[in-house]
PDB file of C-alpha atoms in Angstrom:
ATOM      1  CA  MET L 188      19.417 -31.774 -48.926  1.00  0.00           C
ATOM      2  CA  THR L 189      21.361 -30.404 -45.989  1.00  0.00           C
ATOM      3  CA  TRP L 190      24.327 -32.489 -44.920  1.00  0.00           C
ATOM      4  CA  ILE L 191      24.641 -33.090 -41.177  1.00  0.00           C
ATOM      5  CA  PRO L 192      27.980 -34.321 -39.819  1.00  0.00           C
ATOM      6  CA  GLU L 193      27.748 -37.709 -38.188  1.00  0.00           C
ATOM      7  CA  ALA L 194      29.256 -36.415 -34.950  1.00  0.00           C
ATOM      8  CA  ALA L 195      26.381 -33.976 -34.565  1.00  0.00           C
ATOM      9  CA  THR L 196      23.863 -36.805 -34.559  1.00  0.00           C
ATOM     10  CA  GLU L 197      25.521 -38.908 -31.913  1.00  0.00           C
ATOM     11  CA  LYS L 198      23.688 -39.264 -28.652  1.00  0.00           C
ATOM     12  CA  PRO L 199      25.503 -38.090 -25.535  1.00  0.00           C
ATOM     13  CA  ALA L 200      26.997 -40.818 -23.380  1.00  0.00           C
ATOM     14  CA  PRO L 201      24.931 -41.689 -20.333  1.00  0.00           C
ATOM     15  CA  ALA L 202      26.036 -39.974 -17.172  1.00  0.00           C
ATOM     16  CA  ALA L 203      27.944 -42.077 -14.694  1.00  0.00           C
ATOM     17  CA  SER L 204      25.835 -43.193 -11.778  1.00  0.00           C
ATOM     18  CA  GLU L 205      26.429 -41.162  -8.638  1.00  0.00           C
ATOM     19  CA  PRO L 206      27.400 -42.933  -5.430  1.00  0.00           C
ATOM     20  CA  ALA L 207      24.693 -43.376  -2.840  1.00  0.00           C
ATOM     21  CA  GLY L 208      24.164 -40.378  -0.623  1.00  0.00           C
ATOM     22  CA  SER L 209      25.688 -37.847  -3.041  1.00  0.00           C
ATOM     23  CA  ALA L 210      22.405 -36.503  -4.380  1.00  0.00           C
ATOM     24  CA  GLU L 211      21.893 -32.773  -3.834  1.00  0.00           C
ATOM     25  CA  PRO L 212      19.454 -31.954  -1.023  1.00  0.00           C
ATOM     26  CA  GLU L 213      16.044 -30.626  -1.909  1.00  0.00           C
ATOM     27  CA  PRO L 214      15.910 -26.814  -1.644  1.00  0.00           C
ATOM     28  CA  ALA L 215      14.185 -25.600   1.506  1.00  0.00           C
ATOM     29  CA  GLU L 216      10.767 -24.040   1.061  1.00  0.00           C
ATOM     30  CA  CYS L 217      10.801 -20.259   1.438  1.00  0.00           C
ATOM     31  CA  THR L 218       8.120 -18.635   3.525  1.00  0.00           C
ATOM     32  CA  PRO L 219       6.890 -15.485   1.757  1.00  0.00           C
ATOM     33  CA  ALA L 220       7.250 -12.264   3.706  1.00  0.00           C
ATOM     34  CA  ALA L 221       4.154 -10.883   5.385  1.00  0.00           C
ATOM     35  CA  PRO L 222       2.465  -8.100   3.406  1.00  0.00           C
ATOM     36  CA  ALA L 223       3.199  -4.522   4.423  1.00  0.00           C
ATOM     37  CA  PRO L 224       0.713  -3.126   6.943  1.00  0.00           C
ATOM     38  CA  VAL L 225      -1.772  -0.509   5.761  1.00  0.00           C
ATOM     39  CA  ILE L 226      -2.705   2.700   7.580  1.00  0.00           C
ATOM     40  CA  THR L 227      -5.911   4.281   6.275  1.00  0.00           C
ATOM     41  CA  PHE L 228      -7.032   7.836   7.001  1.00  0.00           C
ATOM     42  CA  SER L 229     -10.730   8.650   7.144  1.00  0.00           C
ATOM     43  CA  ALA L 230     -12.042  12.232   7.294  1.00  0.00           C
ATOM     44  CA  TRP L 231     -14.171  14.749   5.471  1.00  0.00           C
ATOM     45  CA  SER L 232     -12.625  17.136   2.968  1.00  0.00           C
ATOM     46  CA  GLY L 233     -10.928  20.087   4.621  1.00  0.00           C
ATOM     47  CA  THR L 234      -9.912  18.165   7.738  1.00  0.00           C
ATOM     48  CA  GLY L 235      -6.230  17.958   6.865  1.00  0.00           C
ATOM     49  CA  LYS L 236      -5.671  14.318   5.853  1.00  0.00           C
ATOM     50  CA  THR L 237      -3.142  15.168   3.177  1.00  0.00           C
ATOM     51  CA  THR L 238      -1.076  17.329   5.534  1.00  0.00           C
ATOM     52  CA  VAL L 239      -1.038  14.604   8.184  1.00  0.00           C
ATOM     53  CA  ILE L 240       0.039  11.949   5.659  1.00  0.00           C
ATOM     54  CA  GLU L 241       2.714  14.239   4.222  1.00  0.00           C
ATOM     55  CA  GLN L 242       4.207  14.873   7.666  1.00  0.00           C
ATOM     56  CA  LEU L 243       4.040  11.173   8.570  1.00  0.00           C
ATOM     57  CA  VAL L 244       5.956  10.278   5.409  1.00  0.00           C
ATOM     58  CA  LEU L 245       8.699  12.726   6.411  1.00  0.00           C
ATOM     59  CA  LEU L 246       8.935  11.243   9.914  1.00  0.00           C
ATOM     60  CA  PHE L 247       8.875   7.642   8.687  1.00  0.00           C
ATOM     61  CA  LYS L 248      11.599   8.358   6.128  1.00  0.00           C
ATOM     62  CA  GLN L 249      13.746   9.810   8.918  1.00  0.00           C
ATOM     63  CA  LYS L 250      13.477   6.364  10.553  1.00  0.00           C
ATOM     64  CA  GLY L 251      14.813   4.752   7.387  1.00  0.00           C
ATOM     65  CA  LEU L 252      11.489   3.174   6.395  1.00  0.00           C
ATOM     66  CA  ARG L 253      10.261   2.653   2.846  1.00  0.00           C
ATOM     67  CA  VAL L 254       6.772   4.128   2.479  1.00  0.00           C
ATOM     68  CA  ALA L 255       4.037   3.854  -0.170  1.00  0.00           C
ATOM     69  CA  VAL L 256       1.084   6.251  -0.397  1.00  0.00           C
ATOM     70  CA  ILE L 257      -2.176   5.422  -2.162  1.00  0.00           C
ATOM     71  CA  LYS L 258      -4.818   8.104  -2.767  1.00  0.00           C
ATOM     72  CA  HIS L 259      -8.308   7.329  -3.991  1.00  0.00           C
ATOM     73  CA  ASP L 260      -9.739  10.110  -6.152  1.00  0.00           C
ATOM     74  CA  ALA L 261     -13.511  10.200  -6.398  1.00  0.00           C
ATOM     75  CA  HIS L 262     -13.305  12.487  -9.428  1.00  0.00           C
ATOM     76  CA  GLU L 263     -11.679  12.299 -12.840  1.00  0.00           C
ATOM     77  CA  PHE L 264      -7.983  13.159 -12.812  1.00  0.00           C
ATOM     78  CA  GLU L 265      -5.291  13.543 -15.442  1.00  0.00           C
ATOM     79  CA  ILE L 266      -1.630  13.128 -14.552  1.00  0.00           C
ATOM     80  CA  ASP L 267      -0.458  13.143 -18.160  1.00  0.00           C
ATOM     81  CA  ARG L 268       0.180  16.297 -20.181  1.00  0.00           C
ATOM     82  CA  GLU L 269      -1.561  16.952 -23.462  1.00  0.00           C
ATOM     83  CA  GLY L 270       0.736  16.608 -26.439  1.00  0.00           C
ATOM     84  CA  LYS L 271       3.380  14.532 -24.678  1.00  0.00           C
ATOM     85  CA  ASP L 272       4.318  11.142 -26.157  1.00  0.00           C
ATOM     86  CA  SER L 273       2.669   9.179 -23.349  1.00  0.00           C
ATOM     87  CA  TRP L 274      -0.527  11.242 -23.721  1.00  0.00           C
ATOM     88  CA  ARG L 275      -0.567  10.482 -27.451  1.00  0.00           C
ATOM     89  CA  PHE L 276      -0.123   6.758 -26.777  1.00  0.00           C
ATOM     90  CA  SER L 277      -3.073   6.767 -24.367  1.00  0.00           C
ATOM     91  CA  LYS L 278      -5.257   8.782 -26.713  1.00  0.00           C
ATOM     92  CA  ALA L 279      -4.428   6.337 -29.502  1.00  0.00           C
ATOM     93  CA  GLY L 280      -5.928   3.575 -27.379  1.00  0.00           C
ATOM     94  CA  ALA L 281      -3.072   2.072 -25.357  1.00  0.00           C
ATOM     95  CA  ASP L 282      -4.623   0.267 -22.387  1.00  0.00           C
ATOM     96  CA  MET L 283      -1.431   0.665 -20.379  1.00  0.00           C
ATOM     97  CA  THR L 284       1.393   3.166 -20.801  1.00  0.00           C
ATOM     98  CA  ILE L 285       4.617   2.986 -18.792  1.00  0.00           C
ATOM     99  CA  LEU L 286       7.150   5.789 -18.539  1.00  0.00           C
ATOM    100  CA  SER L 287      10.537   4.976 -17.088  1.00  0.00           C
ATOM    101  CA  SER L 288      13.707   6.996 -16.540  1.00  0.00           C
ATOM    102  CA  GLN L 289      16.824   6.662 -14.414  1.00  0.00           C
ATOM    103  CA  GLN L 290      14.999   8.352 -11.515  1.00  0.00           C
ATOM    104  CA  LYS L 291      11.384   7.147 -11.602  1.00  0.00           C
ATOM    105  CA  THR L 292       8.761   4.983 -13.279  1.00  0.00           C
ATOM    106  CA  ALA L 293       5.071   5.710 -13.824  1.00  0.00           C
ATOM    107  CA  LEU L 294       2.302   3.386 -14.987  1.00  0.00           C
ATOM    108  CA  ILE L 295      -0.914   4.764 -16.481  1.00  0.00           C
ATOM    109  CA  GLU L 296      -3.691   2.215 -16.858  1.00  0.00           C
ATOM    110  CA  GLN L 297      -7.011   3.017 -18.506  1.00  0.00           C
ATOM    111  CA  ARG L 298      -9.269   1.285 -16.000  1.00  0.00           C
ATOM    112  CA  SER L 299     -10.356   1.492 -12.383  1.00  0.00           C
ATOM    113  CA  LEU L 300      -8.717  -0.806  -9.838  1.00  0.00           C
ATOM    114  CA  SER L 301      -9.995  -2.022  -6.488  1.00  0.00           C
ATOM    115  CA  LEU L 302      -7.986  -1.299  -3.371  1.00  0.00           C
ATOM    116  CA  SER L 303      -6.985  -4.960  -3.220  1.00  0.00           C
ATOM    117  CA  GLN L 304      -5.670  -4.776  -6.795  1.00  0.00           C
ATOM    118  CA  VAL L 305      -3.732  -1.603  -6.062  1.00  0.00           C
ATOM    119  CA  LEU L 306      -2.230  -3.099  -2.899  1.00  0.00           C
ATOM    120  CA  SER L 307      -1.066  -6.130  -4.863  1.00  0.00           C
ATOM    121  CA  MET L 308       1.031  -3.810  -7.037  1.00  0.00           C
ATOM    122  CA  VAL L 309       2.928  -2.347  -4.074  1.00  0.00           C
ATOM    123  CA  HIS L 310       6.206  -4.040  -3.188  1.00  0.00           C
ATOM    124  CA  ASP L 311       9.430  -3.554  -1.243  1.00  0.00           C
ATOM    125  CA  VAL L 312       7.979  -1.149   1.342  1.00  0.00           C
ATOM    126  CA  ASP L 313       7.627  -1.265   5.115  1.00  0.00           C
ATOM    127  CA  LEU L 314       4.168   0.284   5.317  1.00  0.00           C
ATOM    128  CA  ILE L 315       1.431   1.733   3.124  1.00  0.00           C
ATOM    129  CA  LEU L 316      -0.568   4.909   3.817  1.00  0.00           C
ATOM    130  CA  VAL L 317      -4.003   5.157   2.190  1.00  0.00           C
ATOM    131  CA  GLU L 318      -6.144   8.259   1.783  1.00  0.00           C
ATOM    132  CA  GLY L 319      -9.744   7.728   0.753  1.00  0.00           C
ATOM    133  CA  TYR L 320     -11.605   4.497   0.004  1.00  0.00           C
ATOM    134  CA  ASN L 321     -14.116   5.508   2.667  1.00  0.00           C
ATOM    135  CA  GLY L 322     -16.805   2.902   3.105  1.00  0.00           C
ATOM    136  CA  LEU L 323     -14.776   0.142   1.436  1.00  0.00           C
ATOM    137  CA  LEU L 324     -13.054  -0.968   4.619  1.00  0.00           C
ATOM    138  CA  THR L 325     -15.299  -2.524   7.241  1.00  0.00           C
ATOM    139  CA  GLY L 326     -15.200  -5.090   9.968  1.00  0.00           C
ATOM    140  CA  PHE L 327     -12.357  -3.791  12.128  1.00  0.00           C
ATOM    141  CA  SER L 328     -11.424  -5.774  15.211  1.00  0.00           C
ATOM    142  CA  GLN L 329     -10.591  -3.480  18.115  1.00  0.00           C
ATOM    143  CA  ASP L 330      -9.648  -6.129  20.643  1.00  0.00           C
ATOM    144  CA  PRO L 331      -6.701  -4.530  22.517  1.00  0.00           C
ATOM    145  CA  GLY L 332      -3.470  -6.466  22.131  1.00  0.00           C
ATOM    146  CA  THR L 333      -4.448  -8.120  18.856  1.00  0.00           C
ATOM    147  CA  ALA L 334      -3.626  -7.079  15.314  1.00  0.00           C
ATOM    148  CA  ASP L 335      -6.308  -5.025  13.641  1.00  0.00           C
ATOM    149  CA  SER L 336      -7.913  -6.744  10.708  1.00  0.00           C
ATOM    150  CA  VAL L 337     -10.355  -5.610   8.081  1.00  0.00           C
ATOM    151  CA  ALA L 338     -12.714  -7.367   5.714  1.00  0.00           C
ATOM    152  CA  ALA L 339     -11.369  -5.861   2.508  1.00  0.00           C
ATOM    153  CA  VAL L 340     -12.132  -7.146  -0.951  1.00  0.00           C
ATOM    154  CA  SER L 341      -9.542  -9.887  -1.315  1.00  0.00           C
ATOM    155  CA  GLU L 342      -8.260 -11.793  -4.288  1.00  0.00           C
ATOM    156  CA  PRO L 343      -6.370 -15.094  -4.564  1.00  0.00           C
ATOM    157  CA  GLY L 344      -2.701 -14.899  -3.668  1.00  0.00           C
ATOM    158  CA  ASP L 345      -0.088 -15.914  -1.160  1.00  0.00           C
ATOM    159  CA  PHE L 346      -1.427 -13.375   1.312  1.00  0.00           C
ATOM    160  CA  PRO L 347      -5.109 -12.476   0.890  1.00  0.00           C
ATOM    161  CA  GLU L 348      -6.107  -9.110   2.299  1.00  0.00           C
ATOM    162  CA  SER L 349      -7.710 -10.801   5.305  1.00  0.00           C
ATOM    163  CA  GLN L 350      -4.159 -11.562   6.477  1.00  0.00           C
ATOM    164  CA  ARG L 351      -2.886  -8.013   6.017  1.00  0.00           C
ATOM    165  CA  GLN L 352      -2.764  -5.714   9.043  1.00  0.00           C
ATOM    166  CA  PHE L 353      -4.912  -2.607   8.691  1.00  0.00           C
ATOM    167  CA  LEU L 354      -4.957   0.414  11.007  1.00  0.00           C
ATOM    168  CA  ARG L 355      -7.546   3.156  10.595  1.00  0.00           C
ATOM    169  CA  ILE L 356      -7.033   6.731  11.728  1.00  0.00           C
ATOM    170  CA  GLY L 357     -10.096   8.976  12.061  1.00  0.00           C
ATOM    171  CA  LEU L 358      -9.671  12.755  11.842  1.00  0.00           C
ATOM    172  CA  ARG L 359     -11.993  15.597  12.843  1.00  0.00           C
ATOM    173  CA  ARG L 360     -11.535  19.370  12.584  1.00  0.00           C
ATOM    174  CA  ASN L 361     -14.028  21.626  14.331  1.00  0.00           C
ATOM    175  CA  ALA L 362     -13.789  24.317  11.647  1.00  0.00           C
ATOM    176  CA  ALA L 363     -14.894  21.807   8.996  1.00  0.00           C
ATOM    177  CA  GLY L 364     -18.290  21.639  10.707  1.00  0.00           C
ATOM    178  CA  LYS L 365     -18.583  17.853  10.566  1.00  0.00           C
ATOM    179  CA  ASP L 366     -18.012  14.996  12.980  1.00  0.00           C
ATOM    180  CA  PHE L 367     -15.795  11.981  12.326  1.00  0.00           C
ATOM    181  CA  ARG L 368     -16.532  10.354   8.996  1.00  0.00           C
ATOM    182  CA  THR L 369     -15.978   6.916  10.535  1.00  0.00           C
ATOM    183  CA  VAL L 370     -17.469   5.623  13.773  1.00  0.00           C
ATOM    184  CA  PRO L 371     -14.741   6.497  16.315  1.00  0.00           C
ATOM    185  CA  SER L 372     -14.918   3.101  18.001  1.00  0.00           C
ATOM    186  CA  ASP L 373     -13.992   1.489  14.641  1.00  0.00           C
ATOM    187  CA  CYS L 374     -10.683   3.375  14.534  1.00  0.00           C
ATOM    188  CA  THR L 375      -7.258   2.440  15.825  1.00  0.00           C
ATOM    189  CA  ALA L 376      -6.550   6.042  16.823  1.00  0.00           C
ATOM    190  CA  LEU L 377      -8.151   9.455  16.415  1.00  0.00           C
ATOM    191  CA  MET L 378      -6.963  12.984  15.698  1.00  0.00           C
ATOM    192  CA  SER L 379      -9.096  15.954  16.711  1.00  0.00           C
ATOM    193  CA  ASP L 380      -8.761  19.599  17.734  1.00  0.00           C
ATOM    194  CA  THR L 381     -11.619  19.179  20.238  1.00  0.00           C
ATOM    195  CA  PRO L 382     -12.122  16.622  23.053  1.00  0.00           C
ATOM    196  CA  VAL L 383     -13.586  13.226  22.143  1.00  0.00           C
ATOM    197  CA  GLN L 384     -15.967  11.649  24.642  1.00  0.00           C
ATOM    198  CA  GLY L 385     -17.241   8.122  25.189  1.00  0.00           C
ATOM    199  CA  LEU L 386     -14.437   6.164  23.538  1.00  0.00           C
ATOM    200  CA  PRO L 387     -13.682   2.541  24.400  1.00  0.00           C
ATOM    201  CA  ALA L 388     -10.474   1.981  26.346  1.00  0.00           C
ATOM    202  CA  GLY L 389      -7.368   1.596  24.216  1.00  0.00           C
ATOM    203  CA  ILE L 390      -8.186   4.118  21.468  1.00  0.00           C
ATOM    204  CA  PRO L 391      -5.818   7.093  21.841  1.00  0.00           C
ATOM    205  CA  VAL L 392      -6.729  10.617  20.740  1.00  0.00           C
ATOM    206  CA  PHE L 393      -4.037  12.920  19.349  1.00  0.00           C
ATOM    207  CA  ASP L 394      -4.259  16.618  18.642  1.00  0.00           C
ATOM    208  CA  LEU L 395      -4.329  17.380  14.930  1.00  0.00           C
ATOM    209  CA  ASN L 396      -0.929  19.033  15.306  1.00  0.00           C
ATOM    210  CA  ASP L 397       0.621  16.142  17.246  1.00  0.00           C
ATOM    211  CA  ILE L 398       1.760  14.207  14.189  1.00  0.00           C
ATOM    212  CA  ARG L 399       4.973  13.138  15.893  1.00  0.00           C
ATOM    213  CA  GLY L 400       2.934  11.575  18.701  1.00  0.00           C
ATOM    214  CA  LEU L 401       0.773   9.692  16.194  1.00  0.00           C
ATOM    215  CA  ALA L 402       3.869   8.525  14.316  1.00  0.00           C
ATOM    216  CA  GLY L 403       5.387   7.107  17.499  1.00  0.00           C
ATOM    217  CA  PHE L 404       2.156   5.297  18.349  1.00  0.00           C
ATOM    218  CA  LEU L 405       1.919   3.741  14.882  1.00  0.00           C
ATOM    219  CA  LEU L 406       5.540   2.604  14.862  1.00  0.00           C
ATOM    220  CA  ASP L 407       5.093   0.960  18.268  1.00  0.00           C
ATOM    221  CA  ARG L 408       1.849  -0.686  17.185  1.00  0.00           C
ATOM    222  CA  LEU L 409       3.471  -2.073  14.051  1.00  0.00           C
ATOM    223  CA  HIS L 410       6.693  -3.018  15.852  1.00  0.00           C
ATOM    224  CA  LEU L 411       8.734  -0.733  13.634  1.00  0.00           C
ATOM    225  CA  SER L 412      10.153   1.454  16.404  1.00  0.00           C
ATOM    226  CA  GLU L 413      13.471  -0.354  16.361  1.00  0.00           C
ATOM    227  CA  SER L 414      14.010   0.361  12.659  1.00  0.00           C
TER     228      SER L 414
END
């Protein structure tokens, strides 16, 4: 039998009653920050979406903004290298593999995720640029002076995707031989190397090389110009 000292079994003395009015105030409720706005880019292959996004990232970083980029790949891709430890873990059956160093962290998950799921993983950024996911974003509101919204697949959370601001940029390059991939009137702004006719008022058109002009428009629209 284990001997337990008597002092160890004594119950603590009851706390002295506090004088009226000395109770600590209830903590104030914190309002969660609004989700980062999303800028999507819709165009056919060969139009130059990746170049535009790359240049926008450079310009936004010069403004001191934190930027996330999401790319949807319609084909199989492999970012791991055969023979490396992480590759061996995945091949052994790991559903999720995380690599982390002093400079960066990468997560490899063996399943497909919806755009809403991917967006929920993004944090601590000022805006999110998305390439791809064509056809998954519908229902844009183009009422001038109001925030664009989109009926994206939403999931429960503090801020469902219906409350996230979405802007869509449509691109067209004459040499690609195709028109806009998205109906122009469903876009927030357009980029083209040829004139665009018959647009509703309030939808600006930028030359494909005028990335600085597009960047300024987006920052004003998202009220990030003062950053």
